[in-house]
JSON list of C-alpha atoms in Angstrom, two decimals:
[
{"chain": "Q", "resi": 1, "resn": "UNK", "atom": "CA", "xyz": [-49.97, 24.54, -38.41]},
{"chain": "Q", "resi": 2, "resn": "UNK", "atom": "CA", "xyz": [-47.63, 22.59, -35.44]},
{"chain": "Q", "resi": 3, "resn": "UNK", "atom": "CA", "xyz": [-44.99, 24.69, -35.21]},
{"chain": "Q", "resi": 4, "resn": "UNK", "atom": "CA", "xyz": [-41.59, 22.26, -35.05]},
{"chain": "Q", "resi": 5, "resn": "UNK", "atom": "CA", "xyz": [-38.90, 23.48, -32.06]},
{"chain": "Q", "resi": 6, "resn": "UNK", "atom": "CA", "xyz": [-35.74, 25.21, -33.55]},
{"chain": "Q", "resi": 7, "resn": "UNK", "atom": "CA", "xyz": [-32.44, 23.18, -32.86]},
{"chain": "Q", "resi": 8, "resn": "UNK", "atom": "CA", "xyz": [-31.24, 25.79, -30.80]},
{"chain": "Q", "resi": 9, "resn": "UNK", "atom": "CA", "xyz": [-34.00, 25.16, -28.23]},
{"chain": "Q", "resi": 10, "resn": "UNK", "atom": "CA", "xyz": [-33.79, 21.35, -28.57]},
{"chain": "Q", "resi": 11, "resn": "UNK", "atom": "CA", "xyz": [-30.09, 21.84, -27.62]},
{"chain": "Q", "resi": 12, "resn": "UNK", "atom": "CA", "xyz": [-30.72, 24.09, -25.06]},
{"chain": "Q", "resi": 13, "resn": "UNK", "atom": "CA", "xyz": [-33.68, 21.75, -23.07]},
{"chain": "Q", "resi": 14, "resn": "UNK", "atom": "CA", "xyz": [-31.56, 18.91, -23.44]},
{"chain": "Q", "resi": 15, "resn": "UNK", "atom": "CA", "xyz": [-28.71, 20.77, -21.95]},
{"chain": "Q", "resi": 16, "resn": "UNK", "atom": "CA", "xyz": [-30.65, 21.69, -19.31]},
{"chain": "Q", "resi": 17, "resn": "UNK", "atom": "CA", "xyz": [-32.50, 18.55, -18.65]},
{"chain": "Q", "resi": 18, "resn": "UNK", "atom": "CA", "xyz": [-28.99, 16.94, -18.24]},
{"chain": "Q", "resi": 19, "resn": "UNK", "atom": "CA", "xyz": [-27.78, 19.50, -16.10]},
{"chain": "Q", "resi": 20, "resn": "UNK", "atom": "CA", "xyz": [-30.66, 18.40, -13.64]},
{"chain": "Q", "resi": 21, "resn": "UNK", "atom": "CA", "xyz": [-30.32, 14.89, -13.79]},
{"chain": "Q", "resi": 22, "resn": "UNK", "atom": "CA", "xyz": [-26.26, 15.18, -13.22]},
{"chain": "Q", "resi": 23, "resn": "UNK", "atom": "CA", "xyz": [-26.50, 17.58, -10.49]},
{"chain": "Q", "resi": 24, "resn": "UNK", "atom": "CA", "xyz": [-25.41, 16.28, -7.20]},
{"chain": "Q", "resi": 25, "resn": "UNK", "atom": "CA", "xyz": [-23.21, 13.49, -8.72]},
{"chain": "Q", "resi": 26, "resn": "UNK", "atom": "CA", "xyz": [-20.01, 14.79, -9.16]},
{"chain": "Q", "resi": 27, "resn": "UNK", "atom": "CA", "xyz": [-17.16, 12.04, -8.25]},
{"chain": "Q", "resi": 28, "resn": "UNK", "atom": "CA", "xyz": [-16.63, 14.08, -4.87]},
{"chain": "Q", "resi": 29, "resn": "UNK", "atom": "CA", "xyz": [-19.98, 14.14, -3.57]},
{"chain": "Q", "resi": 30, "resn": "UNK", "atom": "CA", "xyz": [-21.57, 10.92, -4.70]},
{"chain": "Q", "resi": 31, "resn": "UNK", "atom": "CA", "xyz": [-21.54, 8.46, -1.30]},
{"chain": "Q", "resi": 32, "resn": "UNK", "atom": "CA", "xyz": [-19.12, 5.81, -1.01]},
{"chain": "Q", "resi": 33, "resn": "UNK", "atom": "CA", "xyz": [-20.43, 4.16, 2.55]},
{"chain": "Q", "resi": 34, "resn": "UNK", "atom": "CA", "xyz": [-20.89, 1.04, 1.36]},
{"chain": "Q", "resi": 35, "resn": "UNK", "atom": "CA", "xyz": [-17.36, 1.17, -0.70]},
{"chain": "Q", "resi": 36, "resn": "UNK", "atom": "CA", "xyz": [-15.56, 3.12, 1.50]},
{"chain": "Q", "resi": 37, "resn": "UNK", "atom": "CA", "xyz": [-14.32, 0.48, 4.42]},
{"chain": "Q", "resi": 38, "resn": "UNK", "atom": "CA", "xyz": [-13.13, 1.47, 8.14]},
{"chain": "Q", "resi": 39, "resn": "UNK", "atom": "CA", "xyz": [-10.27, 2.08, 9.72]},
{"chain": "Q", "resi": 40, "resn": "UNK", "atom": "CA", "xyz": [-9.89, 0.74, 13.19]},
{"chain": "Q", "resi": 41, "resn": "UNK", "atom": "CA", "xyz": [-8.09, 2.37, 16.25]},
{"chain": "Q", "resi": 42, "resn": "UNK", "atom": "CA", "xyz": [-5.42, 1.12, 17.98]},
{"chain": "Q", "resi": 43, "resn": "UNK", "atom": "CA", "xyz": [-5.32, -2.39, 16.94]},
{"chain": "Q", "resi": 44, "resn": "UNK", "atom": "CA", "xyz": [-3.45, -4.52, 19.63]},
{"chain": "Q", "resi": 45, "resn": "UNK", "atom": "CA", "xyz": [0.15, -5.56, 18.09]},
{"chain": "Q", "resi": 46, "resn": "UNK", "atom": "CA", "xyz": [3.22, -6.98, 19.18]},
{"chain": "Q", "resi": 47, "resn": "UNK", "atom": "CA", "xyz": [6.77, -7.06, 16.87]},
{"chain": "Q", "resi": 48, "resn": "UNK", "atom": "CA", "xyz": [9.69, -9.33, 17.60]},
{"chain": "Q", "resi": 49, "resn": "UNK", "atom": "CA", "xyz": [12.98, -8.76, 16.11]},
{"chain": "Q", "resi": 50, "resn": "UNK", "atom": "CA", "xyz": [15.76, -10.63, 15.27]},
{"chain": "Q", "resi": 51, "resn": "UNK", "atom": "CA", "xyz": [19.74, -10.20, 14.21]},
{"chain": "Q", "resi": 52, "resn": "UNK", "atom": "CA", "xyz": [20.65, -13.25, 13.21]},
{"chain": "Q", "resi": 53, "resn": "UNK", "atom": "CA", "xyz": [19.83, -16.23, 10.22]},
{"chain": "Q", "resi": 54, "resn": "UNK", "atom": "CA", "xyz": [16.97, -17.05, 12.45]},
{"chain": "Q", "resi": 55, "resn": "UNK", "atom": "CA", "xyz": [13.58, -15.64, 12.24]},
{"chain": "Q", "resi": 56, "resn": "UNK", "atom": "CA", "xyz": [11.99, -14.60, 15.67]},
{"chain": "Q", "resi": 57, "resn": "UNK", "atom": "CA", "xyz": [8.76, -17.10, 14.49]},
{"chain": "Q", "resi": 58, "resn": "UNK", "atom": "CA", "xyz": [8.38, -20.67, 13.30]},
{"chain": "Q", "resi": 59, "resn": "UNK", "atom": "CA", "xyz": [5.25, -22.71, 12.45]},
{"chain": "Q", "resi": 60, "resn": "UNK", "atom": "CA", "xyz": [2.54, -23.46, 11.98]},
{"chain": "Q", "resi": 61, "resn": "UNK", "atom": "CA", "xyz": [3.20, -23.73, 8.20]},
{"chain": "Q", "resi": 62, "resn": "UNK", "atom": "CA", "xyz": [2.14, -26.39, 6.07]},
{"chain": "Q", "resi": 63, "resn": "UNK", "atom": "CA", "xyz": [5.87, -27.38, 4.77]},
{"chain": "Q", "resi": 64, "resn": "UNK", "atom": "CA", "xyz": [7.41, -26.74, 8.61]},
{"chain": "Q", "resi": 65, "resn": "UNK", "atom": "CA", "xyz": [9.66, -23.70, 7.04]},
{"chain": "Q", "resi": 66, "resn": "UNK", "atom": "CA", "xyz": [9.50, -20.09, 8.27]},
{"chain": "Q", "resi": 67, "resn": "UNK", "atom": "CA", "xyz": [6.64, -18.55, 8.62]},
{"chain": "Q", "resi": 68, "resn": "UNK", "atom": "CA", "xyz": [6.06, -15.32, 6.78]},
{"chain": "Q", "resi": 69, "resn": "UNK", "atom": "CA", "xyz": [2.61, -14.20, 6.65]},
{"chain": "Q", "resi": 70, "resn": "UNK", "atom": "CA", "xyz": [0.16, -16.66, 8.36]},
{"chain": "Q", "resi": 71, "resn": "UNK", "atom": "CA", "xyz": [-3.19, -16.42, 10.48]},
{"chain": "Q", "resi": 72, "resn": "UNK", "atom": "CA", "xyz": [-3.79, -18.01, 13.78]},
{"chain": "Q", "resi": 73, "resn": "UNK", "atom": "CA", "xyz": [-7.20, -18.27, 14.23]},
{"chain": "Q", "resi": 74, "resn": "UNK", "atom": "CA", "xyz": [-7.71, -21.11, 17.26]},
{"chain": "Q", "resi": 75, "resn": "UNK", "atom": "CA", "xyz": [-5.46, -21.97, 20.60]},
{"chain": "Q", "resi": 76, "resn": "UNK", "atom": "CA", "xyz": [-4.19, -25.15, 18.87]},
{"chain": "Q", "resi": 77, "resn": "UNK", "atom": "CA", "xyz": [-2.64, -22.08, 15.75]},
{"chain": "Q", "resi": 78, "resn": "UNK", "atom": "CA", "xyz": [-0.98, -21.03, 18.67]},
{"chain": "Q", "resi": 79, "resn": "UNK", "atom": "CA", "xyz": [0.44, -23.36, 20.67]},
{"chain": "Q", "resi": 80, "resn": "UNK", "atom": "CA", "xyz": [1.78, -24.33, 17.12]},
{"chain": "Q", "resi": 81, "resn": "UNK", "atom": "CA", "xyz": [3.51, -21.13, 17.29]},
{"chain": "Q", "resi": 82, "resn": "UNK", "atom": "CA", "xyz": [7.60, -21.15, 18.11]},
{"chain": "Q", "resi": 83, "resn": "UNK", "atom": "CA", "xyz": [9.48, -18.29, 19.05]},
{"chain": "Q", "resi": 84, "resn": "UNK", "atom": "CA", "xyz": [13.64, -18.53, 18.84]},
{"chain": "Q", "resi": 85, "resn": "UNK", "atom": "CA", "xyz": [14.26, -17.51, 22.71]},
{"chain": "Q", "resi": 86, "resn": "UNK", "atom": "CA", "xyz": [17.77, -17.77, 22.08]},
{"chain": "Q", "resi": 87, "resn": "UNK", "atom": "CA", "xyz": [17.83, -14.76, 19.74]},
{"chain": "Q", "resi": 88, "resn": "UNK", "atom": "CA", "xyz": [15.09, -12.68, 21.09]},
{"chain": "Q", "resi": 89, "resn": "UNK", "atom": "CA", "xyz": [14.68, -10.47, 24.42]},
{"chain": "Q", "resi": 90, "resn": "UNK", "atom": "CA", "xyz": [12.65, -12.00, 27.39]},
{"chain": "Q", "resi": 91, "resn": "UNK", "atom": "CA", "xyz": [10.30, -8.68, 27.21]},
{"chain": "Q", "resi": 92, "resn": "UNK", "atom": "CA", "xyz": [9.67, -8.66, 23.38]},
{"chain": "Q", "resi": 93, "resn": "UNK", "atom": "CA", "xyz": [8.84, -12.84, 23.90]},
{"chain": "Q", "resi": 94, "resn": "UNK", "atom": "CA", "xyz": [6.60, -12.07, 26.85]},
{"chain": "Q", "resi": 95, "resn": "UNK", "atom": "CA", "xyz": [4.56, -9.40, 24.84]},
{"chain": "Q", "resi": 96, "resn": "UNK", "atom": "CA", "xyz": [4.06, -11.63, 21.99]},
{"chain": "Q", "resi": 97, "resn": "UNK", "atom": "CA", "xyz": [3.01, -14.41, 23.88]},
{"chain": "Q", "resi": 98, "resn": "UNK", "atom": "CA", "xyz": [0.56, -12.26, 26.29]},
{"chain": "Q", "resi": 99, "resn": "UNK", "atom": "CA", "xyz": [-0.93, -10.91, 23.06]},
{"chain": "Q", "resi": 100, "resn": "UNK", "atom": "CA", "xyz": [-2.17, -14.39, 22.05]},
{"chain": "Q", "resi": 101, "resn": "UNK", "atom": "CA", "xyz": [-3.08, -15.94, 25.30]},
{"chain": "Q", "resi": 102, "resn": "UNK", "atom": "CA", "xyz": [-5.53, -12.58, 25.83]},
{"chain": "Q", "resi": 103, "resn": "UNK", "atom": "CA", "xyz": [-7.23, -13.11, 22.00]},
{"chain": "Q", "resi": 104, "resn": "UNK", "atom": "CA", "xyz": [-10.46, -14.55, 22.34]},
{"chain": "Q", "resi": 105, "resn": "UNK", "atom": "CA", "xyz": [-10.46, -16.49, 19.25]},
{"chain": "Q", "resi": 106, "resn": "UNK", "atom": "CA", "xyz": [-14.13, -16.94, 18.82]},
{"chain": "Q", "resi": 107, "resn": "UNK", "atom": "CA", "xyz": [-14.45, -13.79, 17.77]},
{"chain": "Q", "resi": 108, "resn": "UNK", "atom": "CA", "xyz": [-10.74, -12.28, 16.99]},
{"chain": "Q", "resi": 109, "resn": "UNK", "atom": "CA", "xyz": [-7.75, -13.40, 14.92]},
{"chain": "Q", "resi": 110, "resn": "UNK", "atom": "CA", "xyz": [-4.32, -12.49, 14.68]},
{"chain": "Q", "resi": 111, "resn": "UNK", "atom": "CA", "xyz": [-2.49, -12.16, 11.77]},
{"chain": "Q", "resi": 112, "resn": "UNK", "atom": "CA", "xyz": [1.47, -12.97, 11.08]},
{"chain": "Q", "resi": 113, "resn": "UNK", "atom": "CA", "xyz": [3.69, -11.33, 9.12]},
{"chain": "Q", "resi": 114, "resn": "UNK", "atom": "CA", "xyz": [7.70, -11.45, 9.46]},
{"chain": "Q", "resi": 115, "resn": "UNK", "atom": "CA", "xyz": [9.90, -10.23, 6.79]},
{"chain": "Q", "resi": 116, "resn": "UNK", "atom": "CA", "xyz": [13.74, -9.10, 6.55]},
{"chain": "Q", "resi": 117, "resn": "UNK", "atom": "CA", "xyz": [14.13, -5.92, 6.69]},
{"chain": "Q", "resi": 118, "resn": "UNK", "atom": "CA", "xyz": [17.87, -3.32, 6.68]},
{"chain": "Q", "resi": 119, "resn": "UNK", "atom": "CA", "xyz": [19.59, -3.10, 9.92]},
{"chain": "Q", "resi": 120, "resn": "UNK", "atom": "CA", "xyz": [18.82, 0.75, 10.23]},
{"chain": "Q", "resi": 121, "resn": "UNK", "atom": "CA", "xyz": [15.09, 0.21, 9.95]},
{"chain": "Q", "resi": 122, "resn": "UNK", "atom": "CA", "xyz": [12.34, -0.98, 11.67]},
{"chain": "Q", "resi": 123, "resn": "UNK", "atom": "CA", "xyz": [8.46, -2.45, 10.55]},
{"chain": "Q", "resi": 124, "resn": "UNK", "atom": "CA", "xyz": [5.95, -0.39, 11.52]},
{"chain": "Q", "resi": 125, "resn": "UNK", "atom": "CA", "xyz": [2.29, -0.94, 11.68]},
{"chain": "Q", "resi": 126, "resn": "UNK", "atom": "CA", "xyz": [0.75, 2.14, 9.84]},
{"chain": "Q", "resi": 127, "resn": "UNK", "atom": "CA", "xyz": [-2.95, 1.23, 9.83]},
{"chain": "Q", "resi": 128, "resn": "UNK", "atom": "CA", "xyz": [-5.43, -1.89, 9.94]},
{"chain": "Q", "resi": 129, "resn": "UNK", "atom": "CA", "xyz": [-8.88, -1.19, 8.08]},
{"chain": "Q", "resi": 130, "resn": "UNK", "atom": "CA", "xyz": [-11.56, -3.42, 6.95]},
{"chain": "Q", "resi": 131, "resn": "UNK", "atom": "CA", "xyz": [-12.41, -2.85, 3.40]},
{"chain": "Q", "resi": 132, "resn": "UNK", "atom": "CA", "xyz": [-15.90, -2.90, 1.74]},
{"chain": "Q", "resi": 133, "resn": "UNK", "atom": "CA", "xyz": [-16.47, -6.65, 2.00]},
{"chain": "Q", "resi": 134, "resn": "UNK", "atom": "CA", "xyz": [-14.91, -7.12, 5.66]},
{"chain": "Q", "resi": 135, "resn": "UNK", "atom": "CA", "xyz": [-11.82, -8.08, 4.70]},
{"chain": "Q", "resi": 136, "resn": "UNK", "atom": "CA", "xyz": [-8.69, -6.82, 6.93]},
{"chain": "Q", "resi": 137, "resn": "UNK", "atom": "CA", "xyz": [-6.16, -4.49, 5.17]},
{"chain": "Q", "resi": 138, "resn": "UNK", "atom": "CA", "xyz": [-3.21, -3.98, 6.98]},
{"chain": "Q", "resi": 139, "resn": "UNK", "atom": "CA", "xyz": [0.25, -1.56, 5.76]},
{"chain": "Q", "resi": 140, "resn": "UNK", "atom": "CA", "xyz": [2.75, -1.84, 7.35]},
{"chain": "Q", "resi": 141, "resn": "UNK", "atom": "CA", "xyz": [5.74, 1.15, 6.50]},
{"chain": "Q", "resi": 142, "resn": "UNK", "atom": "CA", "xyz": [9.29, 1.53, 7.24]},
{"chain": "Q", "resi": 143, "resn": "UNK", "atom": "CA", "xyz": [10.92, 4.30, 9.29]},
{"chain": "Q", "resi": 144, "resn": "UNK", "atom": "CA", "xyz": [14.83, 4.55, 10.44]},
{"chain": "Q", "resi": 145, "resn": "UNK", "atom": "CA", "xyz": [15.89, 3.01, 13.85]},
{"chain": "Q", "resi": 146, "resn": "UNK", "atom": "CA", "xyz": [16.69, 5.75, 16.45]},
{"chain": "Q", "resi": 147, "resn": "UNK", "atom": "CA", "xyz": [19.98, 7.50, 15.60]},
{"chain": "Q", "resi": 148, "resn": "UNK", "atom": "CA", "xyz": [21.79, 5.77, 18.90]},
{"chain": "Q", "resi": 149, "resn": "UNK", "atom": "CA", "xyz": [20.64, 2.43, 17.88]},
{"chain": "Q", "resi": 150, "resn": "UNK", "atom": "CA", "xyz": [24.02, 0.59, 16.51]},
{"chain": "Q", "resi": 151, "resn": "UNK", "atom": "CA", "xyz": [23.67, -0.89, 13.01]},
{"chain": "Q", "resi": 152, "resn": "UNK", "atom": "CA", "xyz": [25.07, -1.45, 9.59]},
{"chain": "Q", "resi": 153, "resn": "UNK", "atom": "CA", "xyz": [24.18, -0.31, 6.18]},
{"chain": "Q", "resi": 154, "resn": "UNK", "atom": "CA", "xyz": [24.36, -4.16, 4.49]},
{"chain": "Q", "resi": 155, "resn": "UNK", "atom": "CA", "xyz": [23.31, -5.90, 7.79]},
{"chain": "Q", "resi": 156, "resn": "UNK", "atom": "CA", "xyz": [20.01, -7.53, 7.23]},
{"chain": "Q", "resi": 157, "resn": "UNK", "atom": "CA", "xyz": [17.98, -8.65, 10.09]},
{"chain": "Q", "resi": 158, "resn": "UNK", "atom": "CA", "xyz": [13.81, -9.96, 10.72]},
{"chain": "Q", "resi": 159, "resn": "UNK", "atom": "CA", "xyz": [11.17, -8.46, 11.99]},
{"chain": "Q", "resi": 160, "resn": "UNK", "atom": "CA", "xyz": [8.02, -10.27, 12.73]},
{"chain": "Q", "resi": 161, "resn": "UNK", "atom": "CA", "xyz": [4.56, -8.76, 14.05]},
{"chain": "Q", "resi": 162, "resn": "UNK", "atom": "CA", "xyz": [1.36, -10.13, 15.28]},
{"chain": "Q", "resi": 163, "resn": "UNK", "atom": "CA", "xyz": [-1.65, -8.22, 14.86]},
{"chain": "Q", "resi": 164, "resn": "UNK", "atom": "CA", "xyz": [-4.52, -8.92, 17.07]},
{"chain": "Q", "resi": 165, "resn": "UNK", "atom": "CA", "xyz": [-7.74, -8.27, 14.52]},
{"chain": "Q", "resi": 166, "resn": "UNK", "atom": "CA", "xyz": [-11.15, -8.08, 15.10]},
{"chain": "Q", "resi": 167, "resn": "UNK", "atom": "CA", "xyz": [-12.93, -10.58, 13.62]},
{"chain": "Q", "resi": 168, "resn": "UNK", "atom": "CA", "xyz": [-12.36, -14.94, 13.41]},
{"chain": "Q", "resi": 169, "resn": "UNK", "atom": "CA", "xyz": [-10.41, -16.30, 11.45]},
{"chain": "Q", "resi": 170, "resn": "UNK", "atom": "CA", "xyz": [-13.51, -17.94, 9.69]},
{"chain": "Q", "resi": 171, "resn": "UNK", "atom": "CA", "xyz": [-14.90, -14.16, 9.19]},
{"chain": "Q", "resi": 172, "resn": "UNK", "atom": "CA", "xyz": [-13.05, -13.30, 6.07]},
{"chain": "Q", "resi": 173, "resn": "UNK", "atom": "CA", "xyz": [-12.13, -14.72, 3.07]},
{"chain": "Q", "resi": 174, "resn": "UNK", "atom": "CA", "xyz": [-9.21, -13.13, 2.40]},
{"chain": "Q", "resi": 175, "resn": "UNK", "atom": "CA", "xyz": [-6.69, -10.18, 3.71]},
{"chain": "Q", "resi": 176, "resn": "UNK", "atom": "CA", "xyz": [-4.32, -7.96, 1.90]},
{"chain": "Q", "resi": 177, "resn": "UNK", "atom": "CA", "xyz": [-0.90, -6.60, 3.63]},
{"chain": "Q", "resi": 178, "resn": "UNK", "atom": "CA", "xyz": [1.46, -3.97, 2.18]},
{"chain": "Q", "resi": 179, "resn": "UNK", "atom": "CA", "xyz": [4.57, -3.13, 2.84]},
{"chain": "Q", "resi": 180, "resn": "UNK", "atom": "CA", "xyz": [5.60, 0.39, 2.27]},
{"chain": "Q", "resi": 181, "resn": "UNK", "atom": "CA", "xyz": [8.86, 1.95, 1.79]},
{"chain": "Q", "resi": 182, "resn": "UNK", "atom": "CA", "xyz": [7.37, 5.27, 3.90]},
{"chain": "Q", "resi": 183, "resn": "UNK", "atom": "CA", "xyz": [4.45, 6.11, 5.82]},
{"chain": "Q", "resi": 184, "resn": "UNK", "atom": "CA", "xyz": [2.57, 8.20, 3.93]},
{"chain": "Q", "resi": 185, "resn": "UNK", "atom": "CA", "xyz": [-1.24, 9.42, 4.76]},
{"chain": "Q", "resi": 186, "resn": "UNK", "atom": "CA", "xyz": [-4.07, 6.54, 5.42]},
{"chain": "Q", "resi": 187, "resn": "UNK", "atom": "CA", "xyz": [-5.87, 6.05, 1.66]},
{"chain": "Q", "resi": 188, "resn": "UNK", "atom": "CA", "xyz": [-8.69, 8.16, 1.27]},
{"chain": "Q", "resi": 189, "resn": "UNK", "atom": "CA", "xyz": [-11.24, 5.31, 1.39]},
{"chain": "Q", "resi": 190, "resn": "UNK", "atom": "CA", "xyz": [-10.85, 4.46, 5.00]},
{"chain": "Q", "resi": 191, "resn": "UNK", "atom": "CA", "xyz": [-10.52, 7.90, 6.32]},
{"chain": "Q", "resi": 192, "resn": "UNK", "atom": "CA", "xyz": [-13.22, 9.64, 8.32]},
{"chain": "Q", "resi": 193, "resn": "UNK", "atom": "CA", "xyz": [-15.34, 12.88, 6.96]},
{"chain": "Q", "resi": 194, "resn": "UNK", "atom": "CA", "xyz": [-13.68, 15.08, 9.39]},
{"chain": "Q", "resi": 195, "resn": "UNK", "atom": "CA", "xyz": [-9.97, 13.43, 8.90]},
{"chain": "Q", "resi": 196, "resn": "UNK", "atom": "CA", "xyz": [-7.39, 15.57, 6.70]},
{"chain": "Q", "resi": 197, "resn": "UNK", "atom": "CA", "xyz": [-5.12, 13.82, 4.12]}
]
């Protein structure tokens, strides 16, 4: 006569036979490399800032109207570019402009971005990454203007910075930029092994 396994050991191999084929795969440990992305080190950058109505960049746009997020991606972008002299310092100007004449644009990019922001506070760049498909993701954060720096509460001004990145403009399909009220730890998916939150 067969003899038919009790429940309890059907239960119990099946327990265990799960137990083996889930081990190693908790949500920790399983490898993320190809969704994981990388964060790149000191990306070049330059920020222009401006007090008045007028934005520190104009063009190239489509409709001739500031320019708030953009890419340049070729010398003819560029010398499309316009900066209001008038409202900006000689130095900030210079460092803009010497940050796009030194992009090689067969193989780099830069990316625009201007935006009001409050008196007291300035844009910062927090991190650029490319994320699992190539793509750039840059965050930008805001932190309070030194405490000597003059300014008022409900005084608005814009803030404007290139960022030199990596790849041609023809590279990637598409980028994503955040703006962030602080600047809090990079996202776990672009951080190293050995990198602490």
């Amino acid at each position: 006569m067969v003899r038919t396994p009790s429940r309890r050991s059907l239960l119990h191999a099946t327990g265990g036979a799960l137990a083996a084929a889930l081990a190693g795969c908790s949500a920790r440990e399983r490898d993320h490399g190809a969704e994981r992305g990388r964060l790149l080190d000191d990306v070049p950058h330059a920020t222009l800032r401006t007090t008045g109505a007028r934005p520190p960049l104009v063009g190239p746009t489509d409709d001739d109207g500031d320019l708030s997020l953009g890419t340049v991606g070729s010398d003819a972008d560029a010398a499309k570019l316009s900066y209001a002299t008038d409202a900006l310092g000689a130095s900030e100007v210079a460092a803009a402009r010497r940050l796009v004449a030194e992009t090689a644009f067969e193989r780099e990019s830069i990316l625009v971005s201007q935006t009001g922001i409050d008196a007291c506070y300035r844009r910062r760049l927090q991190y650029v990454a490319l994320d699992a498909d190539g793509d750039p993701d840059v965050q930008f954060c805001r932190v309070v203007r030194d405490a000597h720096t003059p300014c008022e509460r409900d005084e608005r001004h814009h803030a404007a910075v290139l960022v030199r990145l990596p790849l041609a403009a023809d590279e990637y399909g598409s980028h994503t930029v955040g703006y962030g009220g602080r600047c809090g730890p990079v996202p776990e998916r672009y951080r190293n092994e050995s990198e602490s939150a």
